[in-house]
CSV table of C-alpha atoms in Angstrom, one decimal:
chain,number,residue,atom,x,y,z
X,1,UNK,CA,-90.6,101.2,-135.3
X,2,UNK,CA,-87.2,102.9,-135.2
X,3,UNK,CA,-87.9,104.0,-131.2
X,4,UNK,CA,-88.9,99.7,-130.1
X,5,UNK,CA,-85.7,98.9,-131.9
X,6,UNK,CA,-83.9,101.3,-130.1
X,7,UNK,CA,-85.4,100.7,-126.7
X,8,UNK,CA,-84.6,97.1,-127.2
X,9,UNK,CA,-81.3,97.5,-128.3
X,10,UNK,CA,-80.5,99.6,-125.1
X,11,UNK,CA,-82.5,96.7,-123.0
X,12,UNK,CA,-79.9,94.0,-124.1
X,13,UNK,CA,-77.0,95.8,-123.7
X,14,UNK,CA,-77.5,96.3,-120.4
X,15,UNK,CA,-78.1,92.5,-119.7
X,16,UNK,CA,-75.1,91.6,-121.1
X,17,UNK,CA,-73.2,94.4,-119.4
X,18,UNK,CA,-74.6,93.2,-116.2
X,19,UNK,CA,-73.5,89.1,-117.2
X,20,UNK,CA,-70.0,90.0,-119.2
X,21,UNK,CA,-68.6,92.4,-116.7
X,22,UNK,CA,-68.1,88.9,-114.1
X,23,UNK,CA,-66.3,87.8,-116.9
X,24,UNK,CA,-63.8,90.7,-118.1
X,25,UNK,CA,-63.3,92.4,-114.9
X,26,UNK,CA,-59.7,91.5,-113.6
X,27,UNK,CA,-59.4,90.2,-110.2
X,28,UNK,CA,-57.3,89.5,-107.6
X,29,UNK,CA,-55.3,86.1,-106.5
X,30,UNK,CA,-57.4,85.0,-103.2
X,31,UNK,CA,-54.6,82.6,-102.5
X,32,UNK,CA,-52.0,85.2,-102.7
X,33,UNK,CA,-54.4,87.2,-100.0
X,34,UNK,CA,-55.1,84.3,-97.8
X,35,UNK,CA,-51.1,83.6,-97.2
X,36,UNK,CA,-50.4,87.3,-96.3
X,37,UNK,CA,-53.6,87.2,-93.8
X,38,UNK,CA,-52.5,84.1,-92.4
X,39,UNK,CA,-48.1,85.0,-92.0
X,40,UNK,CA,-49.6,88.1,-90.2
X,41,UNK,CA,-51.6,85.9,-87.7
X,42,UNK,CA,-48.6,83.8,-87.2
X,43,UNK,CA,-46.3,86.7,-86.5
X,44,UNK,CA,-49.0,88.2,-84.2
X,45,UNK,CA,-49.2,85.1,-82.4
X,46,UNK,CA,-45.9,84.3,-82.0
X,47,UNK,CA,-45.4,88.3,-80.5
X,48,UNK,CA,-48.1,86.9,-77.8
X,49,UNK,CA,-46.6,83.9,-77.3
X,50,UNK,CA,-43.1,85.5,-76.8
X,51,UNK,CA,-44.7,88.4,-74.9
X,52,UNK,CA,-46.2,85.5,-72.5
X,53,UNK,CA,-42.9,83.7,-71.9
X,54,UNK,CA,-41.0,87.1,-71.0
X,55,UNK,CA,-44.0,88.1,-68.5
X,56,UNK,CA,-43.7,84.4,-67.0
X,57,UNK,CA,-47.1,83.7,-67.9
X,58,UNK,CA,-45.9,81.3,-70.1
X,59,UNK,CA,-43.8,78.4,-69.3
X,60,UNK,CA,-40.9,77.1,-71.7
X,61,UNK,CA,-42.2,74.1,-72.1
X,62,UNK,CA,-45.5,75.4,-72.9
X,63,UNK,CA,-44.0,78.2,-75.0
X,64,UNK,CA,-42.5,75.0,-77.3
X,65,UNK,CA,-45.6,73.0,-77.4
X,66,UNK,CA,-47.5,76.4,-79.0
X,67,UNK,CA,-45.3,77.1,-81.0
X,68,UNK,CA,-44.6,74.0,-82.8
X,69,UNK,CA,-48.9,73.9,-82.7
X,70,UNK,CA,-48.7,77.1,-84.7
X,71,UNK,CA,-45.7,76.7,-86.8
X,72,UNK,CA,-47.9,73.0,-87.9
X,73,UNK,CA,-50.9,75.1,-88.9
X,74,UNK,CA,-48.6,77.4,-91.1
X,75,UNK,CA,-47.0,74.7,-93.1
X,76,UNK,CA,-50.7,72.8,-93.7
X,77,UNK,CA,-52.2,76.7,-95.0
X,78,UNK,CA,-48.8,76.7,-97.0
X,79,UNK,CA,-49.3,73.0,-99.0
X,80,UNK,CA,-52.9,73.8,-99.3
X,81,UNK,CA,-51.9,77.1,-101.6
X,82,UNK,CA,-49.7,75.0,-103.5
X,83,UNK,CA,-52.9,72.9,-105.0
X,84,UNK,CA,-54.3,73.7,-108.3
X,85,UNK,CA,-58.0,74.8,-106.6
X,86,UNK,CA,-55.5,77.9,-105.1
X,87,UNK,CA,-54.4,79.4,-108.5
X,88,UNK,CA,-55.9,82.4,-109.1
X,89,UNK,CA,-59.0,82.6,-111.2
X,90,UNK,CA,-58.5,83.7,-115.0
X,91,UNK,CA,-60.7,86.2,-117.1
X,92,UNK,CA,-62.7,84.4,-119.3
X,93,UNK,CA,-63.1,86.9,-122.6
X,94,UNK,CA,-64.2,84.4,-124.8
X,95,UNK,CA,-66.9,83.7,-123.2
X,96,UNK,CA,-67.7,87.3,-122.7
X,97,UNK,CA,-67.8,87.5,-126.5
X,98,UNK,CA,-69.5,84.6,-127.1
X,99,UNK,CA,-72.8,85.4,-125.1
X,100,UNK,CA,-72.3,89.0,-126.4
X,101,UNK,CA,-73.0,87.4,-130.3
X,102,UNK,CA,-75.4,84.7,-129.3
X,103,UNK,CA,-77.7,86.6,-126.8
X,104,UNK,CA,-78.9,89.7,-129.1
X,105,UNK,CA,-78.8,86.7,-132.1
X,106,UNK,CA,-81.6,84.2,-130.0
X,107,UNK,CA,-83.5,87.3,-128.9
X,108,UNK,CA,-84.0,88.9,-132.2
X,109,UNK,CA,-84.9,85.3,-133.9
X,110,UNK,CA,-87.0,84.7,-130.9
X,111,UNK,CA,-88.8,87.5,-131.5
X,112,UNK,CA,-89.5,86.9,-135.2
X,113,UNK,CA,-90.6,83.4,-134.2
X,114,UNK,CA,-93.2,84.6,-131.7
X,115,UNK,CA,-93.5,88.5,-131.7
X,116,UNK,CA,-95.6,90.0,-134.4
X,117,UNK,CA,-92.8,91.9,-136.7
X,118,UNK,CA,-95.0,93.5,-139.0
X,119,UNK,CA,-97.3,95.1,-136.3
X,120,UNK,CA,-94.0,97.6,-136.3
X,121,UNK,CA,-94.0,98.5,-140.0
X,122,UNK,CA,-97.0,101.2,-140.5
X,123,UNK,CA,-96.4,100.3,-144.3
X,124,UNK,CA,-97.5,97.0,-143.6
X,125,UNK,CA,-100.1,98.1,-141.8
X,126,UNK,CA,-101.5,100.2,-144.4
X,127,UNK,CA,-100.9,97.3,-147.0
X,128,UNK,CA,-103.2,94.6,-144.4
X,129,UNK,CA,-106.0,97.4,-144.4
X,130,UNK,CA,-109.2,95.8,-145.9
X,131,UNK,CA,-109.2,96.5,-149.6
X,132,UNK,CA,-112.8,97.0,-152.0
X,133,UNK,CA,-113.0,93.4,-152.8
X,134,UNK,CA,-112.2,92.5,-149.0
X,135,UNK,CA,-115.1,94.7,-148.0
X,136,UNK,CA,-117.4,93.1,-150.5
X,137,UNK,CA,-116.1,89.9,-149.3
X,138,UNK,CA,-117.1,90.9,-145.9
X,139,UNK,CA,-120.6,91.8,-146.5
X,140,UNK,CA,-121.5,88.8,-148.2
X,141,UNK,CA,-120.3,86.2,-145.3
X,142,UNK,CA,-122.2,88.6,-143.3
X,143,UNK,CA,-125.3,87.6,-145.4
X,144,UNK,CA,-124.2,83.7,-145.5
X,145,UNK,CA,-124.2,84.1,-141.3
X,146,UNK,CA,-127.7,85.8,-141.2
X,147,UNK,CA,-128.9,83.4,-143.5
X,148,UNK,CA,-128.3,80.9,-140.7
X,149,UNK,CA,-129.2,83.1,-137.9
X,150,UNK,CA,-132.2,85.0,-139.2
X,151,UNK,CA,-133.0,86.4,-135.3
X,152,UNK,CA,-130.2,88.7,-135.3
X,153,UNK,CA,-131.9,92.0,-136.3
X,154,UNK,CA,-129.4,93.9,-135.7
X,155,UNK,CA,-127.1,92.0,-137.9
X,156,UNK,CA,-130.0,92.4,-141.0
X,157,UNK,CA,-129.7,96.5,-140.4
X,158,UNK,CA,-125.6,96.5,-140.8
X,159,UNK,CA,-126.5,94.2,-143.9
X,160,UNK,CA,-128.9,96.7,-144.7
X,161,UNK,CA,-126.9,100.1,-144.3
X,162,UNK,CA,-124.4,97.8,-146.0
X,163,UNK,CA,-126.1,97.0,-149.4
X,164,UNK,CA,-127.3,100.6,-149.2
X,165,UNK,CA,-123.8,102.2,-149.2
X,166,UNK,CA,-123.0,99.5,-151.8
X,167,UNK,CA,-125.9,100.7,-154.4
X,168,UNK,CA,-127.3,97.4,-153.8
X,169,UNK,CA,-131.2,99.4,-153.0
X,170,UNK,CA,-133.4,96.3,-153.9
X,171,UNK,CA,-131.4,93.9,-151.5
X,172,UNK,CA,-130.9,96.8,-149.0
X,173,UNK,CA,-134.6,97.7,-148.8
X,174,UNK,CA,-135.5,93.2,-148.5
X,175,UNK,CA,-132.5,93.5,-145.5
X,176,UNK,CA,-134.5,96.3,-143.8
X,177,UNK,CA,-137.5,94.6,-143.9
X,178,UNK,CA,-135.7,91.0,-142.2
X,179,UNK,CA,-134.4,93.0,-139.3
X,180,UNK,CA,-138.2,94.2,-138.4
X,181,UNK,CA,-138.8,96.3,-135.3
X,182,UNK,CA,-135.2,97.6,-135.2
X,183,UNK,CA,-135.3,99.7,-137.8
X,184,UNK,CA,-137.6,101.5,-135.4
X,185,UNK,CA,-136.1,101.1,-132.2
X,186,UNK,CA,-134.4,105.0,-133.1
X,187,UNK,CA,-134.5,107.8,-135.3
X,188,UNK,CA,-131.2,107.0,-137.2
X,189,UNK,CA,-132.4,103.4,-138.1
X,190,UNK,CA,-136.0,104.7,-138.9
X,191,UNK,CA,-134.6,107.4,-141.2
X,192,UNK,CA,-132.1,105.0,-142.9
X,193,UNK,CA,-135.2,103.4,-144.2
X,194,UNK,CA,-137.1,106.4,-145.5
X,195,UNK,CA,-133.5,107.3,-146.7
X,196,UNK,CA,-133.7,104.1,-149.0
X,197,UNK,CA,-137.4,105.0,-150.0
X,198,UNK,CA,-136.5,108.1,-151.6
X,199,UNK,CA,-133.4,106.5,-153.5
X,200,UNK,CA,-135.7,103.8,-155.0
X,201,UNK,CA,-138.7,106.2,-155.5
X,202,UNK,CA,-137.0,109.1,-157.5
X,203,UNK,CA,-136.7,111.3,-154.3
X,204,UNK,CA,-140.2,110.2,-153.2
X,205,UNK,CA,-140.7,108.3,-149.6
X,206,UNK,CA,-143.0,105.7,-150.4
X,207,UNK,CA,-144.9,103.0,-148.2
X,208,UNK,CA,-143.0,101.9,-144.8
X,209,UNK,CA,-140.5,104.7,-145.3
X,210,UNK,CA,-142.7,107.4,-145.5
X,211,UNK,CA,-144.7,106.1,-141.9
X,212,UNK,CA,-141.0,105.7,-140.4
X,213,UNK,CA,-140.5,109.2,-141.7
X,214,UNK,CA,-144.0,110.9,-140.2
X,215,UNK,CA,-143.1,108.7,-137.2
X,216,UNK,CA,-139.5,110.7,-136.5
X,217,UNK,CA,-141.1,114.0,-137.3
X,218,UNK,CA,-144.1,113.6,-134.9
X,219,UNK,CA,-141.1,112.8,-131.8
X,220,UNK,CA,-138.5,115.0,-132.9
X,221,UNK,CA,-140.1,118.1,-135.0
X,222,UNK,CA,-136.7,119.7,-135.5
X,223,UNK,CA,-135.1,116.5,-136.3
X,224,UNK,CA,-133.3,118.3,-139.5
X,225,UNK,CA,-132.4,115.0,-141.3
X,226,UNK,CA,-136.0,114.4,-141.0
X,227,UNK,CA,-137.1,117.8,-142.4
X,228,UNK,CA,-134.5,117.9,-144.8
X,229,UNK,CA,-136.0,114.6,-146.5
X,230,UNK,CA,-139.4,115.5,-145.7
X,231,UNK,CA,-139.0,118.8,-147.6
X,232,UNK,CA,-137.3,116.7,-150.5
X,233,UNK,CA,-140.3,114.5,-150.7
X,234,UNK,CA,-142.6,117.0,-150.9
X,235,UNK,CA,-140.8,119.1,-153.7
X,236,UNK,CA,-140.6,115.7,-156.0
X,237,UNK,CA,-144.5,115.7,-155.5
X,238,UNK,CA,-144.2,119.4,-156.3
X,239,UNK,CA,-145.9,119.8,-153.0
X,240,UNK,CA,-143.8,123.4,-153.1
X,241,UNK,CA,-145.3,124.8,-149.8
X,242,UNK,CA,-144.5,121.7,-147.5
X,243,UNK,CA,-141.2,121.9,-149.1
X,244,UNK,CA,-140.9,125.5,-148.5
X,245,UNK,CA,-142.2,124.8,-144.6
X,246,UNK,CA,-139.6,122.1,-143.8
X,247,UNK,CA,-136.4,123.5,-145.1
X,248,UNK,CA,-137.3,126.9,-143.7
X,249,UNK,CA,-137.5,125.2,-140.5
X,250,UNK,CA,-134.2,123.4,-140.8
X,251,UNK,CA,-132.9,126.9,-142.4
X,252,UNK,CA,-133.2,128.3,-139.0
X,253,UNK,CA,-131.3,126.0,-137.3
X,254,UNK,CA,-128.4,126.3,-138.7
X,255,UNK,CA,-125.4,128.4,-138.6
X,256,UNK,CA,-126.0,131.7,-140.9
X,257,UNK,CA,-123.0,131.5,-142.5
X,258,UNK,CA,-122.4,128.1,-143.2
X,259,UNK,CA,-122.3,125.8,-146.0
X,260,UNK,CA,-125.5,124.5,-145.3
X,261,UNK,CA,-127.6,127.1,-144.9
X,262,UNK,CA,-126.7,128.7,-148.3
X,263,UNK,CA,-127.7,125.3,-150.1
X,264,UNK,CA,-131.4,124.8,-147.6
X,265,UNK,CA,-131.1,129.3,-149.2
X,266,UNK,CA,-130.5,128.4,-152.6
X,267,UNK,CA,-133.3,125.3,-152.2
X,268,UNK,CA,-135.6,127.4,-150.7
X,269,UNK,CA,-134.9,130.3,-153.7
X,270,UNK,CA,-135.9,127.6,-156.0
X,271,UNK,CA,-139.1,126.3,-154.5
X,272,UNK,CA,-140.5,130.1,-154.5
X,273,UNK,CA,-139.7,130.5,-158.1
X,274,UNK,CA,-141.5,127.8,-158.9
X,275,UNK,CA,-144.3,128.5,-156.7
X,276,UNK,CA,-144.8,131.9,-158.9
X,277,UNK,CA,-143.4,134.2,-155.9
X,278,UNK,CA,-139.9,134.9,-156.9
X,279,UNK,CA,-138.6,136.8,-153.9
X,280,UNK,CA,-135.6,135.6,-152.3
X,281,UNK,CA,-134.8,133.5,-149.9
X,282,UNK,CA,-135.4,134.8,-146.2
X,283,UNK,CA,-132.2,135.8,-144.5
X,284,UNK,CA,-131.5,132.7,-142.1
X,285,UNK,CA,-133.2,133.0,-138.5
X,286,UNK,CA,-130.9,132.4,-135.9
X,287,UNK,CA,-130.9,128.9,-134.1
X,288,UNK,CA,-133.3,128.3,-130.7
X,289,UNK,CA,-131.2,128.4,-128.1
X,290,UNK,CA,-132.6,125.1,-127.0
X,291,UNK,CA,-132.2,123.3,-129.9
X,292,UNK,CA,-128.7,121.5,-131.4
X,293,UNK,CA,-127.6,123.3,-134.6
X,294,UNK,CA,-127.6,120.1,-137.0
X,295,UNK,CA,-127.2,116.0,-135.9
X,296,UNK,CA,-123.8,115.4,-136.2
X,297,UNK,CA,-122.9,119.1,-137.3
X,298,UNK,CA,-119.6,119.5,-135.4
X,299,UNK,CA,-118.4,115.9,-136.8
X,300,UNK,CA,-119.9,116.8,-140.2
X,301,UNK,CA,-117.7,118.0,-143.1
X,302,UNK,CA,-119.3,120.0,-146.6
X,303,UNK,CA,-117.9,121.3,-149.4
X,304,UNK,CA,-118.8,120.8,-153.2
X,305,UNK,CA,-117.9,118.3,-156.0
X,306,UNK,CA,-117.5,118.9,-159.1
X,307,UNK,CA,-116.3,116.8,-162.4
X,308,UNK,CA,-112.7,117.9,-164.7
X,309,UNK,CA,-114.0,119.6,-168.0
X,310,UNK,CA,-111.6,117.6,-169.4
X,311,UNK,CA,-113.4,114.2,-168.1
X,312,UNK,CA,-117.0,115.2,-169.0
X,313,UNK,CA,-117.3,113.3,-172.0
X,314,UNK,CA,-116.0,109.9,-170.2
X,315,UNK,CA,-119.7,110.0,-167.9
X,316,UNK,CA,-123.1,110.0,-168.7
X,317,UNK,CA,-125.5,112.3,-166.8
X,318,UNK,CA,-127.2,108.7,-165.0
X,319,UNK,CA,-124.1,107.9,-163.9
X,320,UNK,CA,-123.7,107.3,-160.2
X,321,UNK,CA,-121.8,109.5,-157.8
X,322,UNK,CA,-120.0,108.0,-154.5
X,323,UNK,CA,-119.1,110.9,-152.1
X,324,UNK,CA,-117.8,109.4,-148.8
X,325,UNK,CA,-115.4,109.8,-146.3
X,326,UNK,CA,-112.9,107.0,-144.6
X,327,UNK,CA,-109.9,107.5,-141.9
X,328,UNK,CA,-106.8,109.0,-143.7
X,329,UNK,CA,-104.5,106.3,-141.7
X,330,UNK,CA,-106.7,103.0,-141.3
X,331,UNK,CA,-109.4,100.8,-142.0
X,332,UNK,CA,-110.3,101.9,-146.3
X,333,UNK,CA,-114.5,100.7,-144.5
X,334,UNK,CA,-116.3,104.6,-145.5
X,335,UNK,CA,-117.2,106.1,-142.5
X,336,UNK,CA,-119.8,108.3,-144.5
X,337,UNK,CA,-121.5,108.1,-147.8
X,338,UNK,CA,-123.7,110.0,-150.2
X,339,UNK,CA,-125.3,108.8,-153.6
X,340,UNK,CA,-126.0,111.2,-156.5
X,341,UNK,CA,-126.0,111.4,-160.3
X,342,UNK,CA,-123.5,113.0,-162.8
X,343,UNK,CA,-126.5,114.8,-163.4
X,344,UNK,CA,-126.4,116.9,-160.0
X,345,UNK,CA,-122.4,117.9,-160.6
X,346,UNK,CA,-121.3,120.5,-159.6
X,347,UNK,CA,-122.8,119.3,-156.3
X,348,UNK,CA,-122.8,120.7,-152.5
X,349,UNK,CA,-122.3,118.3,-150.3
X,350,UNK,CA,-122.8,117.2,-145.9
X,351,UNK,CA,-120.9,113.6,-144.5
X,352,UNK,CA,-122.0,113.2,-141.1
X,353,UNK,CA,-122.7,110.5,-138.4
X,354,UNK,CA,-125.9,109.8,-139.8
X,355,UNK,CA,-124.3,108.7,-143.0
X,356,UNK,CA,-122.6,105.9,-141.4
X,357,UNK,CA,-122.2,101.9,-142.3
X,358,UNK,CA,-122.1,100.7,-138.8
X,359,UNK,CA,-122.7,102.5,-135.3
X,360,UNK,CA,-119.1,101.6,-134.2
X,361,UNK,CA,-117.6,103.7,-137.2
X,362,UNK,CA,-119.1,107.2,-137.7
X,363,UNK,CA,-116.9,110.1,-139.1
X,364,UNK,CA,-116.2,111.9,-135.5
X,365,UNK,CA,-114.4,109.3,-135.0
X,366,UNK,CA,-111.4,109.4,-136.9
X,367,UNK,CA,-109.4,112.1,-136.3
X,368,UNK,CA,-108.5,112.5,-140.2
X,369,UNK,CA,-110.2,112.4,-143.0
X,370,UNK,CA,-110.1,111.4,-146.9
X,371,UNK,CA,-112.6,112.8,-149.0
X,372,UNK,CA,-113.4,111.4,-152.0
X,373,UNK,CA,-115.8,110.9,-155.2
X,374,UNK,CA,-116.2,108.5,-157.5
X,375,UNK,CA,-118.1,108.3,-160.7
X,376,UNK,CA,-119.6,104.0,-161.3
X,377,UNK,CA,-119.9,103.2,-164.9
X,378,UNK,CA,-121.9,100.1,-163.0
X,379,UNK,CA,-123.3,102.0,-160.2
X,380,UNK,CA,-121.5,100.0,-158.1
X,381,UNK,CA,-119.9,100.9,-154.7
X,382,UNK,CA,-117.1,98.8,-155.1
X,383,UNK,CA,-114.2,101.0,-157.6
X,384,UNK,CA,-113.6,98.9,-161.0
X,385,UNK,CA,-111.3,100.1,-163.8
X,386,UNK,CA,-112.8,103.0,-165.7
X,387,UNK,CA,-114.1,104.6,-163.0
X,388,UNK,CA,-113.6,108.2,-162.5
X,389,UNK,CA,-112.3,109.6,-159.2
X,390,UNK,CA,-111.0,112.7,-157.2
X,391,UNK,CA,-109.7,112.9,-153.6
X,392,UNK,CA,-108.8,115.2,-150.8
X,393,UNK,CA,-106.4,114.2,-147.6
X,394,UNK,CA,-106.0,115.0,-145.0
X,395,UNK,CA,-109.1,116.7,-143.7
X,396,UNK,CA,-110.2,117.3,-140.4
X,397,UNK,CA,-113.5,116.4,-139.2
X,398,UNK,CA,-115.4,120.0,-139.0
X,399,UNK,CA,-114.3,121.2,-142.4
X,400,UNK,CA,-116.0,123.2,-144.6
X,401,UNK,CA,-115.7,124.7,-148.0
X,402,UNK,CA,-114.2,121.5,-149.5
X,403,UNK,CA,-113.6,121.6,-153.1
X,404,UNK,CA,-112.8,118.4,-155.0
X,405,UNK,CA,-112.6,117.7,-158.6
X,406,UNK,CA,-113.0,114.1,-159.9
X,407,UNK,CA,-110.1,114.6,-162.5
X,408,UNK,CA,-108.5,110.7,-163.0
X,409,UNK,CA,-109.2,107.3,-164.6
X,410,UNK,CA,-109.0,104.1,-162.4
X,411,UNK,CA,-106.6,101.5,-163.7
């Protein structure tokens, strides 16, 4: 803001230097110049005239009748000086001062007339950023729209993605279902909806999301989103060695030595316990060559959540968890979001592209992040007094080893 003001100010002093200086500068008499240009003509022409009449070019009587001609011209230059229109022009300071007050004066109050002032001030800005309520607000005209406008499919999957986010599950799943073939036009739509099965179904993909799931799997084997959930399905049906199968397989896609592959180890750990084995996790095989580490892994930011000791008492393990990430300057819309129970605290945690609301705001693309978590007394997405919360900022997209502690009481 401080560098337009300045640019401007520097824009409009040079106007008015260009229009005062007319004004101020001081300048000579013309009239005073035009006599001495013209009683040097007459002298020069009466040397020519004299010169002619001592050569005998010249007769006298000739000689008389030019110079009374010029000495005629003289005296008409002379009474034409002597008129007001010949006095010599004046500066005009007032003036100068005048359009020096009143041109920066109309331009400024021109500009706050039809400029856009607070586009300037970032803290306005920040303060015309859509709020919880807005966002809320948002989503259900989007509803009242499709409502009128059923055929826009891909308007019932951002309603759908929307409610999800929201912990609306039973409208999400019925928005799902309106936008029909588009949820399986692509993996990430297809997903969302087996995604939605699990939440409803106590980690269990039931009906169309479990055929949406198989569907993925059968075109993209190494899909790890896909295996990930497919290996959660299975271990709620304490199907232990399809469990064990698909996160080994997305074990040995990813990085050794990153956050992810020590929870898919700890997971893993788990399932052979309970399958009567007890030996440890297998060290982590490195990742195909061919094959991308993780969707969205070099947008994707981990780390763990956990809840203040001194809170614990203010949540019930059914309580439900909100992790999600939005842009540190801009829009408060989440650009990623995960749903879990007090229950699961201390929890490790992913937020990547395929956690996104809408296809035009993922997390790799804001170049800062806010990481936060949120405890609902409701289960509702949108923050109401009483709420527990924790935040980190600023975090850059990539980051690992996040730690944050919900640790404060919404007003």
């Amino acid at each position: 803001m401080t560098a337009f003001w300045i640019a401007a100010g520097l824009l409009t002093a040079l106007v008015l230097a260009v229009l005062c200086w007319p004004l101020l500068r001081r300048r000579e008499n013309t009239s005073a110049s035009r006599r001495a240009i013209n009683a040097a003509i007459f002298r020069d022409q009466m040397a020519d005239l004299e010169r002619d009449l001592a050569v005998g070019t010249l007769s006298r009587t000739d000689y008389a009748t030019a110079r009374d001609e010029l000495e005629r011209r003289v005296l008409e230059d002379v009474a034409d000086d002597g008129s007001p229109a010949a006095e010599a022009p004046r500066r005009l300071p007032r003036t100068a001062i005048g359009l020096g007050l009143s041109l920066p004066a109309a331009a400024v109050a021109l500009y706050f007339v039809l400029g856009t002032p607070a586009a300037l001030d970032p803290a306005a800005q920040q303060g015309s950023m859509p709020s919880q309520a807005e966002v809320e607000q948002m989503v259900a005209t989007l509803a009242a729209k499709l409502e009128k406008n059923p055929e826009n499919l891909q308007g019932w999957a951002m309603l759908g993605r929307s409610y999800k986010v929201m912990g609306r599950l039973e409208e999400a799943g019925k928005a799902f279902d309106k936008a029909g073939a588009i949820m399986e036009s692509e993996p990430e739509l297809m997903l969302e909806v087996a995604e939605l099965s699990a939440e409803i179904n106590q980690g269990k993909v039931e009906g169309r999301g479990a055929a949406l799931l198989k569907k993925v799997l059968q075109t993209q084997p190494d899909n790890p989103q896909a295996l990930v959930l497919a290996g959660t399905d299975a271990y709620f049906r304490q199907d232990y060695p399809a469990a064990l199968r698909h996160w080994e397989r997305v074990l040995a896609q990813v990085p050794p030595d990153s956050e992810d592959a020590r929870n898919l180890g700890a997971g893993i750990e788990k399932v052979r316990s309970l399958m009567g084995q007890g030996a440890p996790a297998p060290a982590p095989a490195p990742a195909p060559a061919a094959k991308p580490a993780a969707t969205g892994q070099a947008a994707a930011v981990s780390g763990r959540v956990s809840l203040s000791p001194a809170l614990k008492d203010k949540a019930s393990p059914d309580d439900v968890v909100f992790i999600f990430a939005r842009p540190a300057n801009g829009p408060r819309m989440p650009l990623a979001v995960l749903r879990v129970r007090v229950a699961d605290l201390p929890k490790d945690f992913t937020l990547d592209d395929s956690m996104a609301m809408s296809p035009d705001a993922k997390l790799s693309s804001a170049s800062e992040l806010r990481i936060e978590a949120r405890i609902s007394k409701t289960g509702d997405a949108i923050a109401k007094p009483g709420d527990l919360s924790g935040e980190l900022s600023p975090v850059k997209p990539g980051a690992t080893g996040l730690k944050v502690v919900i640790d404060k009481i919404l007003p």
